[in-house]
Coordinates of C-alpha atoms and ligand atoms in Angstrom, one line a residue:
M9 CA 70.4 99.7 102.9
G10 CA 71.2 100.2 106.5
V11 CA 73.2 101.9 109.4
I12 CA 75.9 99.8 110.9
P13 CA 78.4 101.6 113.3
S14 CA 81.7 102.0 111.7
R15 CA 84.8 102.5 114.0
G16 CA 86.1 105.8 113.9
G17 CA 84.4 106.9 110.7
T18 CA 81.3 108.2 109.1
V19 CA 79.1 106.1 106.8
S20 CA 76.2 107.1 104.8
I21 CA 72.9 105.7 105.9
D22 CA 72.3 104.8 102.4
T23 CA 75.1 102.4 102.1
P24 CA 73.9 98.9 101.0
T25 CA 74.8 96.1 103.3
F26 CA 75.7 92.3 102.7
Q27 CA 75.7 89.3 104.9
S28 CA 78.3 86.9 105.7
T29 CA 76.9 83.4 106.0
E30 CA 78.1 80.0 107.1
P31 CA 79.0 77.9 104.0
A32 CA 77.8 74.7 105.8
T33 CA 74.3 76.0 106.8
G34 CA 73.7 79.3 105.1
E35 CA 73.2 80.8 108.6
V36 CA 73.9 84.4 108.8
I37 CA 77.0 85.4 110.7
D38 CA 76.8 89.2 110.4
S39 CA 75.9 92.0 108.2
F40 CA 78.5 94.5 106.8
L41 CA 78.6 97.6 104.8
D42 CA 79.1 97.3 101.1
M43 CA 81.3 100.5 101.2
T44 CA 81.3 102.9 98.3
S45 CA 84.3 104.9 96.9
D46 CA 83.4 107.8 99.3
E47 CA 83.8 105.7 102.4
V48 CA 86.9 104.1 101.2
N49 CA 88.4 107.5 100.6
A50 CA 87.4 108.7 103.9
T51 CA 89.0 105.6 105.5
V52 CA 92.3 106.3 103.6
D53 CA 92.3 110.0 104.7
R54 CA 92.1 108.9 108.4
A55 CA 94.8 106.2 107.7
R56 CA 97.1 109.1 106.5
I57 CA 97.1 110.7 109.8
A58 CA 97.6 107.5 111.5
A59 CA 100.4 106.6 109.4
T60 CA 102.5 109.6 110.5
W61 CA 101.7 109.0 114.1
W62 CA 102.7 105.2 113.7
A63 CA 105.9 106.0 111.7
D64 CA 106.9 108.6 114.4
L65 CA 106.6 106.0 117.1
G66 CA 109.9 104.4 116.1
W67 CA 110.9 100.9 115.9
D68 CA 110.9 100.1 119.6
A69 CA 107.4 101.2 120.3
R70 CA 106.0 99.6 117.2
R71 CA 107.7 96.3 118.1
E72 CA 106.0 96.3 121.5
R73 CA 102.6 97.0 120.1
L74 CA 103.0 94.4 117.4
L75 CA 104.2 91.7 120.0
G76 CA 101.4 92.9 122.2
W77 CA 99.0 92.1 119.2
K78 CA 100.4 88.6 118.6
A79 CA 100.1 87.8 122.4
L80 CA 96.5 88.8 122.2
L81 CA 96.0 86.7 119.0
A82 CA 97.7 83.7 120.9
R83 CA 95.4 84.2 123.9
R84 CA 92.3 84.2 121.7
A85 CA 93.4 81.8 119.1
D86 CA 90.5 79.4 120.0
Q87 CA 87.8 82.0 119.5
L88 CA 89.3 83.2 116.2
A89 CA 89.7 79.6 115.0
W90 CA 86.1 78.9 115.7
L91 CA 85.1 82.0 113.7
V92 CA 87.4 81.0 110.8
H93 CA 85.6 77.5 111.0
R94 CA 82.1 79.0 110.9
E95 CA 82.6 81.7 108.2
G96 CA 85.0 79.7 105.9
G97 CA 84.0 76.1 106.7
K98 CA 87.6 74.7 107.4
P99 CA 88.0 72.3 110.4
V100 CA 88.8 74.1 113.6
E101 CA 92.2 72.4 113.8
D102 CA 93.2 73.7 110.4
A103 CA 92.1 77.1 111.4
L104 CA 94.1 76.9 114.5
L105 CA 97.1 75.9 112.5
E106 CA 96.7 78.9 110.2
I107 CA 96.5 81.3 113.2
A108 CA 99.7 79.6 114.7
L109 CA 101.5 80.4 111.4
S110 CA 100.3 83.9 111.3
I111 CA 101.5 84.5 114.9
E112 CA 105.0 83.1 114.1
H113 CA 105.2 85.6 111.1
L114 CA 103.9 88.6 113.1
T115 CA 106.4 87.9 115.9
W116 CA 109.3 87.6 113.2
A117 CA 108.2 90.7 111.4
A118 CA 108.1 92.7 114.7
K119 CA 111.4 91.5 116.0
N120 CA 113.3 91.8 112.7
A121 CA 112.0 95.0 111.3
E122 CA 114.6 97.2 112.5
K123 CA 117.5 94.9 111.8
V124 CA 116.2 94.6 108.1
L125 CA 115.0 98.1 107.6
G126 CA 117.0 100.1 110.2
E127 CA 119.2 103.0 108.9
R128 CA 122.9 102.0 108.2
R129 CA 126.1 103.3 106.9
V130 CA 127.2 101.9 103.5
K131 CA 130.8 102.0 102.1
P132 CA 131.4 104.8 99.4
S133 CA 133.4 104.0 96.4
L134 CA 137.1 105.1 95.9
L135 CA 136.1 108.0 93.9
T136 CA 133.6 109.0 96.6
M137 CA 135.9 108.2 99.6
N138 CA 135.1 112.0 100.8
Q139 CA 131.4 111.0 101.3
S140 CA 129.6 109.5 104.2
A141 CA 126.8 107.3 102.8
R142 CA 123.7 106.2 104.6
L143 CA 120.8 103.9 103.6
S144 CA 117.4 104.0 105.1
Y145 CA 114.1 102.5 104.5
E146 CA 111.1 104.5 105.0
P147 CA 107.5 103.3 105.1
F148 CA 105.3 104.0 102.1
G149 CA 102.6 105.6 104.2
V150 CA 99.2 103.9 103.6
V151 CA 99.2 100.3 102.3
G152 CA 96.0 98.8 101.0
V153 CA 95.8 95.1 101.6
I154 CA 93.2 93.1 99.6
G155 CA 92.7 89.6 100.8
P156 CA 91.1 86.2 99.7
W157 CA 88.8 84.1 101.7
N158 CA 90.8 80.8 101.7
Y159 CA 93.2 81.6 104.5
P160 CA 91.5 84.7 106.1
V161 CA 94.1 85.1 108.8
F162 CA 97.3 83.8 107.4
T163 CA 97.1 85.5 104.0
P164 CA 96.4 89.0 105.3
V165 CA 99.0 88.8 108.2
G166 CA 101.5 88.1 105.6
S167 CA 101.1 91.6 104.2
V168 CA 99.4 93.4 107.1
G169 CA 102.1 92.2 109.8
Y170 CA 105.0 93.1 107.5
A171 CA 103.6 96.4 106.4
L172 CA 102.7 97.6 109.9
A173 CA 106.3 96.4 111.1
A174 CA 107.8 98.5 108.4
G175 CA 106.0 101.6 109.8
N176 CA 102.8 101.8 107.4
A177 CA 99.2 102.3 108.3
V178 CA 97.0 99.7 106.5
V179 CA 93.6 99.7 105.1
F180 CA 92.5 96.1 104.7
K181 CA 89.7 95.0 102.4
P182 CA 88.9 91.2 103.2
S183 CA 87.0 89.0 100.9
E184 CA 83.2 89.5 101.3
Y185 CA 83.1 85.7 102.3
T186 CA 85.3 86.3 105.3
T187 CA 84.6 89.7 106.5
A188 CA 83.7 88.6 110.0
V189 CA 87.2 87.3 110.5
G190 CA 88.7 90.4 108.9
Q191 CA 86.6 92.6 111.4
W192 CA 87.8 90.3 114.3
M193 CA 91.4 90.9 113.2
V194 CA 91.1 94.8 113.0
E195 CA 89.2 95.1 116.2
S196 CA 91.8 93.0 118.1
F197 CA 94.6 95.2 116.7
A198 CA 92.6 98.3 117.9
Q199 CA 92.7 96.9 121.5
V200 CA 96.5 97.1 121.5
V201 CA 96.7 100.3 119.5
P202 CA 93.8 102.4 120.6
E203 CA 95.2 105.9 119.8
Q204 CA 94.9 106.0 116.1
P205 CA 93.2 103.8 113.3
V206 CA 96.4 102.5 112.2
L207 CA 94.8 99.2 110.9
Q208 CA 91.3 99.8 109.4
I209 CA 89.0 97.6 107.5
V210 CA 86.8 98.5 104.5
T211 CA 84.1 96.0 103.9
G212 CA 82.3 95.2 100.7
R213 CA 82.5 93.2 97.6
G214 CA 84.7 93.5 94.5
G215 CA 83.8 97.1 94.0
T216 CA 85.0 98.0 97.4
G217 CA 88.4 96.6 96.5
A218 CA 88.4 98.3 93.2
A219 CA 87.7 101.6 95.0
L220 CA 90.6 100.8 97.5
C221 CA 92.9 100.5 94.4
A222 CA 91.7 103.9 93.2
A223 CA 91.9 105.7 96.6
G224 CA 95.5 107.0 96.3
V225 CA 97.0 104.4 98.8
D226 CA 100.8 104.3 98.5
K227 CA 101.1 100.6 97.7
I228 CA 98.7 97.9 97.1
S229 CA 99.3 94.3 98.3
F230 CA 96.8 91.9 96.6
T231 CA 96.3 88.3 97.3
G232 CA 93.6 86.6 95.1
S233 CA 93.0 85.2 91.8
T234 CA 95.2 85.9 88.5
A235 CA 92.1 87.4 86.8
T236 CA 91.5 89.9 89.6
G237 CA 95.2 90.6 90.0
R238 CA 95.3 91.7 86.4
K239 CA 92.5 94.2 87.1
V240 CA 94.1 95.5 90.3
M241 CA 97.4 96.1 88.3
A242 CA 95.6 97.9 85.5
A243 CA 93.8 100.1 88.3
A244 CA 97.2 100.8 89.9
A245 CA 98.7 101.8 86.6
Q246 CA 96.5 104.9 86.5
T247 CA 98.2 106.3 89.5
L248 CA 101.6 104.5 89.2
T249 CA 100.8 102.8 92.6
P250 CA 103.2 100.0 93.1
V251 CA 101.7 96.6 93.5
L252 CA 102.5 93.3 95.1
L253 CA 100.6 90.4 93.6
E254 CA 100.1 87.1 95.3
L255 CA 98.0 85.1 92.9
G256 CA 96.9 81.5 91.9
G257 CA 98.9 78.4 91.5
K258 CA 99.0 74.8 90.1
D259 CA 101.6 73.4 92.2
A260 CA 103.2 70.0 91.4
C261 CA 104.5 67.4 93.7
L262 CA 107.4 65.2 92.3
V263 CA 107.8 61.8 93.8
D264 CA 111.0 60.1 92.9
A265 CA 111.6 56.3 92.6
D266 CA 113.5 56.2 95.9
A267 CA 111.0 58.3 97.9
D268 CA 109.5 57.1 101.1
L269 CA 106.2 56.5 99.5
D270 CA 104.0 56.4 102.7
K271 CA 105.4 59.9 103.6
A272 CA 104.8 61.2 100.1
V273 CA 101.3 59.9 99.9
D274 CA 100.5 61.4 103.4
A275 CA 101.9 64.8 102.3
A276 CA 100.5 64.8 98.8
L277 CA 97.0 63.9 100.2
F278 CA 96.9 66.6 102.8
G279 CA 98.4 69.1 100.3
A280 CA 95.7 68.3 97.8
M281 CA 92.7 67.7 99.9
G282 CA 93.3 69.9 103.0
N283 CA 91.0 72.9 103.2
A284 CA 89.0 71.1 100.4
G285 CA 91.9 71.9 98.1
Q286 CA 91.3 75.7 98.4
T287 CA 94.9 76.5 99.0
C288 CA 97.0 78.6 96.5
V289 CA 99.9 76.2 97.1
A290 CA 97.7 73.0 97.1
V291 CA 99.1 69.9 95.4
E292 CA 97.1 69.9 92.2
R293 CA 99.5 67.8 90.2
V294 CA 101.6 64.8 91.2
Y295 CA 104.3 63.4 89.0
A296 CA 105.3 60.2 90.2
H297 CA 108.2 58.1 88.9
E298 CA 107.2 55.3 86.5
A299 CA 109.0 52.7 88.7
I300 CA 106.7 53.5 91.7
F301 CA 103.6 54.9 89.9
D302 CA 101.2 52.1 90.7
E303 CA 102.2 51.6 94.2
F304 CA 102.0 55.3 94.8
L305 CA 98.7 55.7 93.1
D306 CA 97.2 52.6 95.1
K307 CA 98.4 54.0 98.4
L308 CA 97.1 57.5 97.7
A309 CA 93.6 56.2 96.6
A310 CA 93.3 54.0 99.6
R311 CA 94.1 57.0 101.8
A312 CA 91.8 59.4 99.9
R313 CA 88.9 57.0 100.2
M314 CA 89.1 57.2 104.1
L315 CA 88.7 60.9 104.2
E316 CA 85.4 62.2 105.6
P317 CA 84.6 65.7 104.4
G318 CA 81.8 67.5 105.9
S319 CA 80.6 70.3 108.0
H320 CA 81.5 69.0 111.5
P321 CA 84.3 70.8 113.2
T322 CA 86.6 67.8 113.0
S323 CA 85.7 66.7 109.5
S324 CA 88.7 66.0 107.2
Y325 CA 87.9 69.1 105.3
G326 CA 84.9 71.3 105.0
P327 CA 82.5 72.4 102.4
M328 CA 83.5 74.6 99.5
T329 CA 83.5 78.1 100.8
V330 CA 82.3 79.7 97.6
A331 CA 79.6 77.7 95.8
A332 CA 80.6 79.1 92.4
Q333 CA 84.0 77.1 92.5
I334 CA 82.1 73.8 92.3
H335 CA 81.1 74.6 88.8
I336 CA 84.8 75.0 87.8
I337 CA 85.8 71.7 89.6
R338 CA 83.0 69.8 87.8
E339 CA 84.1 71.1 84.4
H340 CA 87.7 70.2 85.0
V341 CA 86.7 66.6 86.2
Q342 CA 84.5 66.1 83.3
H343 CA 86.8 67.4 80.7
A344 CA 89.7 65.2 82.1
I345 CA 87.6 62.1 81.9
E346 CA 86.6 63.0 78.3
C347 CA 90.3 63.4 77.4
G348 CA 90.9 60.0 78.5
G349 CA 92.0 60.5 82.1
R350 CA 91.3 57.6 84.4
V351 CA 89.0 58.0 87.5
I352 CA 90.7 56.4 90.6
V353 CA 88.8 57.9 93.3
G354 CA 85.4 60.0 93.1
G355 CA 84.9 61.4 89.7
D356 CA 81.9 63.5 88.6
E357 CA 79.5 62.3 91.2
A358 CA 81.9 63.3 93.9
V359 CA 81.1 66.8 93.2
G360 CA 78.2 67.5 95.5
E361 CA 75.8 70.5 96.2
R362 CA 78.4 72.0 98.6
V363 CA 80.7 69.3 99.7
V364 CA 83.1 67.9 97.2
H365 CA 84.4 64.4 98.0
P366 CA 88.1 63.4 97.2
I367 CA 88.9 63.0 93.6
V368 CA 91.9 61.3 92.2
L369 CA 92.5 61.1 88.5
A370 CA 95.5 59.5 86.7
D371 CA 97.1 59.7 83.3
V372 CA 95.3 62.9 82.3
P373 CA 96.8 64.6 79.1
E374 CA 98.9 67.5 80.1
N375 CA 97.0 70.0 78.0
C376 CA 93.6 69.4 79.9
P377 CA 92.3 72.3 81.9
A378 CA 92.5 69.9 84.9
V379 CA 96.3 70.0 84.5
T380 CA 96.8 73.5 83.2
D381 CA 94.2 75.6 85.2
E382 CA 93.7 76.1 88.9
S383 CA 91.0 73.7 90.2
F384 CA 90.9 75.0 93.7
G385 CA 89.2 71.8 95.0
P386 CA 89.9 68.5 96.5
V387 CA 91.1 67.2 93.1
V388 CA 94.6 65.7 92.3
I389 CA 95.9 64.6 89.0
V390 CA 98.6 61.8 89.2
N391 CA 100.7 61.5 86.0
R392 CA 103.9 59.8 85.3
M393 CA 107.5 61.1 85.0
R394 CA 110.6 59.2 83.7
D395 CA 112.9 60.9 86.2
L396 CA 113.2 64.0 88.1
N397 CA 114.3 66.1 85.0
D398 CA 111.2 65.1 83.2
G399 CA 109.1 65.8 86.3
V400 CA 110.6 69.3 86.6
D401 CA 110.0 70.0 82.9
K402 CA 106.4 69.0 83.3
A403 CA 106.0 70.9 86.5
N404 CA 107.6 74.0 84.8
A405 CA 105.4 73.9 81.6
S406 CA 102.7 75.8 83.5
Q407 CA 101.4 79.4 83.3
Y408 CA 101.8 79.4 87.1
G409 CA 104.9 79.1 89.4
L410 CA 104.0 79.4 93.0
G411 CA 105.4 76.4 95.1
A412 CA 106.4 72.8 94.6
S413 CA 107.3 69.8 96.6
L414 CA 109.8 67.0 96.0
F415 CA 110.0 63.6 97.5
G416 CA 113.2 61.4 97.2
S417 CA 116.3 60.2 98.9
D418 CA 119.0 61.5 96.8
R419 CA 119.7 65.0 98.2
T420 CA 122.0 66.0 95.5
A421 CA 119.3 65.1 92.9
L422 CA 116.6 66.8 94.9
A423 CA 118.7 70.0 95.5
A424 CA 119.3 70.1 91.6
A425 CA 115.7 69.8 90.9
A426 CA 114.8 72.4 93.5
R427 CA 117.1 74.9 91.7
R428 CA 115.5 74.1 88.4
L429 CA 111.9 74.4 89.3
R430 CA 110.4 77.7 88.2
T431 CA 108.6 78.5 91.4
G432 CA 109.0 80.9 94.4
M433 CA 109.0 78.1 97.1
V434 CA 110.1 74.5 97.1
S435 CA 109.6 71.9 99.9
I436 CA 111.7 68.9 99.9
N437 CA 110.3 65.7 101.6
S438 CA 107.3 67.7 102.9
W439 CA 104.6 69.9 101.8
V440 CA 104.4 73.7 102.3
M441 CA 107.0 73.8 105.2
Y442 CA 108.5 77.0 103.7
A443 CA 105.4 78.8 105.0
G444 CA 106.4 77.9 108.5
V445 CA 109.8 79.5 108.3
P446 CA 109.2 83.2 108.7
A447 CA 112.7 84.2 107.4
L448 CA 111.8 82.8 104.0
P449 CA 110.0 84.7 101.2
W450 CA 106.7 83.8 99.9
G451 CA 105.5 84.6 96.3
G452 CA 105.3 83.3 92.8
V453 CA 106.5 83.8 89.2
G454 CA 104.5 84.0 86.0
N455 CA 100.9 84.0 86.5
S456 CA 101.3 83.4 90.2
G457 CA 102.3 87.0 90.5
F458 CA 105.5 88.9 91.7
G459 CA 106.7 90.6 94.8
R460 CA 107.3 88.8 98.0
I461 CA 105.7 88.7 101.5
H462 CA 107.4 87.1 104.5
G463 CA 111.1 87.4 105.6
P464 CA 113.4 90.3 104.9
D465 CA 112.0 90.5 101.3
G466 CA 108.6 90.9 102.7
L467 CA 109.7 93.8 105.0
H468 CA 111.5 95.4 102.0
E469 CA 108.2 95.2 100.0
F470 CA 106.7 97.7 102.3
A471 CA 109.4 100.3 102.5
R472 CA 111.2 102.4 100.0
S473 CA 114.9 102.8 100.0
K474 CA 116.5 106.1 100.4
G475 CA 120.2 107.0 100.0
V476 CA 121.9 110.0 101.7
V477 CA 125.4 111.2 101.3
R478 CA 127.2 113.8 103.3
E479 CA 130.5 115.2 102.3
R480 CA 133.2 114.7 105.0
F481 CA 136.0 116.7 103.4
T482 CA 136.6 118.3 100.1
S483 CA 137.9 115.7 97.5
P484 CA 141.2 116.5 95.8
L485 CA 139.5 115.3 92.6
V486 CA 136.3 117.4 92.3
L487 CA 134.2 115.8 89.7
T488 CA 130.9 117.8 89.6
S489 CA 132.0 121.4 88.9
F490 CA 132.5 123.5 85.8
S491 CA 135.6 124.8 87.6
R492 CA 137.2 121.4 88.0
R493 CA 140.8 120.9 87.0
P494 CA 141.5 120.6 83.2
D495 CA 143.3 117.4 83.8
T496 CA 140.2 115.8 85.6
G497 CA 139.4 113.6 82.5
A498 CA 143.0 112.2 82.3
L499 CA 143.1 111.5 86.1
V500 CA 139.8 109.7 85.9
S501 CA 141.0 107.6 82.9
K502 CA 144.1 106.6 85.0
A503 CA 142.1 105.9 88.1
L504 CA 139.8 103.8 86.1
V505 CA 142.5 101.5 84.8
A506 CA 144.2 101.4 88.2
L507 CA 140.9 100.4 89.9
H508 CA 139.1 98.4 87.3
G509 CA 141.6 97.6 84.5
R510 CA 142.6 94.1 85.7
R511 CA 140.5 91.1 84.7
T512 CA 140.9 89.3 88.0
W513 CA 138.3 90.0 90.5
R514 CA 138.9 90.6 94.3
S515 CA 136.4 91.6 96.8
Ligands
LIG153 P1 89.5 86.8 94.1 O1 90.5 87.3 93.1 O2 88.1 86.7 93.6 O3 89.3 87.9 95.3 C1 90.4 88.4 96.1 C2 90.0 89.6 96.7 O4 89.9 90.7 95.7 C3 88.7 89.8 97.5 O5 88.7 90.5 98.6 C4 87.7 90.3 96.4 O6 86.6 90.9 97.0 C5 88.7 91.3 95.8 N1 88.3 91.9 94.5 C6 87.4 91.4 93.6 N2 87.3 92.2 92.5 C7 88.2 93.2 92.8 C8 88.6 94.4 91.9 N3 88.2 94.6 90.7 N4 89.5 95.1 92.5 C9 90.1 95.0 93.8 N5 89.7 93.9 94.4 C10 88.9 93.0 94.0 O7 90.1 85.7 94.9 P2 89.5 84.7 95.8 O8 89.1 85.6 97.0 O9 88.5 83.8 95.2 O10 90.7 83.9 96.4 C11 91.1 82.8 95.6 C12 92.2 83.0 94.8 O11 93.4 83.5 95.5 C13 92.9 81.6 94.2 O12 93.3 81.9 92.9 C14 94.1 81.4 95.1 O13 95.2 80.7 94.5 C15 94.6 82.8 95.2 N6 95.6 82.9 96.5 C16 96.9 83.1 96.3 C17 97.6 83.1 97.3 C18 99.1 83.5 97.2 O14 99.8 83.7 98.2 N7 99.7 83.5 96.0 C19 97.4 82.9 98.7 C20 95.8 82.7 98.9 C21 95.0 82.6 97.8 P3 85.4 89.9 97.1 O15 85.8 88.5 97.7 O16 84.4 90.6 98.1 O17 84.7 89.9 95.9

């Protein structure tokens, strides 16, 4: 129990606290309130007032504030990267990259919100020529954003930045493992927007997230595991609150026979092992063409053996952020070996107390949990494909469908494979680069969730469309009146044939 000052709010002195610690050393970074429903509800109440103020500011003022925030983030990126490193364990350079991407997105959302969501005239139909029609996108009001720990800046900014740009206030619940980063983000925003608590934090464990889902927010944007996503959706169903779910993945990387193997190995290795594999779009499965399978595997193994994970700011990757994940990784690896999978690098003994060394397994049966379930660690399965079509079939035979990557030289074949992949994102001859193009959407299918952040779709997620018509003149053919002409039906029939009766299509 304890008292910790909370910006702009009141908290009970009986509120329990929890500590955020460095995964590498266990050293305490800070203590935070494990907020109860009452505190979450009070935060949402404050957000409601802030939401009206923020919406009334209008596009230009909001854009200036958001650009001010991104400039502040850019100036203090080193400080934030250091905190991300300490609290989450990833190398400082990786943290900086995450921040750089976040700033790009924030900039794009701020600059494009009016263009994408601004009110506009739309064409009426021929039957409604007498109407002037306008389409507008209004903010929901208060958006609840619940985030994971693996990308504590990039992941929330994908929702927070776009929701703010669309004119909403946000209540953000970061993961208990990366609360200090969440707090830093919210405090930095308050320096640019000091007037109202437009972006607030609620701190706590899973229960606080559940309380936010029940607090009457107008939309929930959840990023996290598929299991928790189901709970969030069930909770939201009680109040018919719309949800956006960005969930887990089991991404595949397809390497064709004509691929630049060094490039493919380099990208697949970083995609699999970077951030200790704790990336929703990590390369967890590689399907390499039979013709280059051995060569690809040899090169990948050689490069994987050179990695030096650890707790140093410049280690190849850091310790596992959440100790519980180690158990899942160990189970997947042991099961894959029992099923007949070959250990190429690492194996069971690579799974340490906190640091997991690179693990490369080959020829693992497709029905093993290591192939079907998210491992979320520095483990990659390399299996064979006959050709790209076979690879796509194997990639698609997954409960998940988040991202995928393709390596090869035949642009036509790669484009066809990209179209057939049942995923939300595809990267050709690179890994994850779609994340760096702010105009592109981010999101998955199947158990990877639904809804999109980023790009125009990401802005639309945080606004509701509204249509307004205004009669400009009385129509000669009044349709919606009990005193309409007796021959209205006949005239409509004639008009239908004239307007729509032809089989050909003209725009
Ligand atoms: P979790 O599902 O465990 O937690 C996500 C967030 O939900 C945390 O803030 C958590 O709080 C909170 N939470 C826990 N229980 C509830 C509940 N009942 N109601 C509401 N909120 C709750 O995920 P992780 O944090 O472990 O993140 C890893 C997962 O996220 C992986 O599956 C990964 O693939 C996925 N992910 C998906 C991304 C995407 O864009 N599709 C991007 C990044 C990650 P607390 O941590 O305090 O328990």
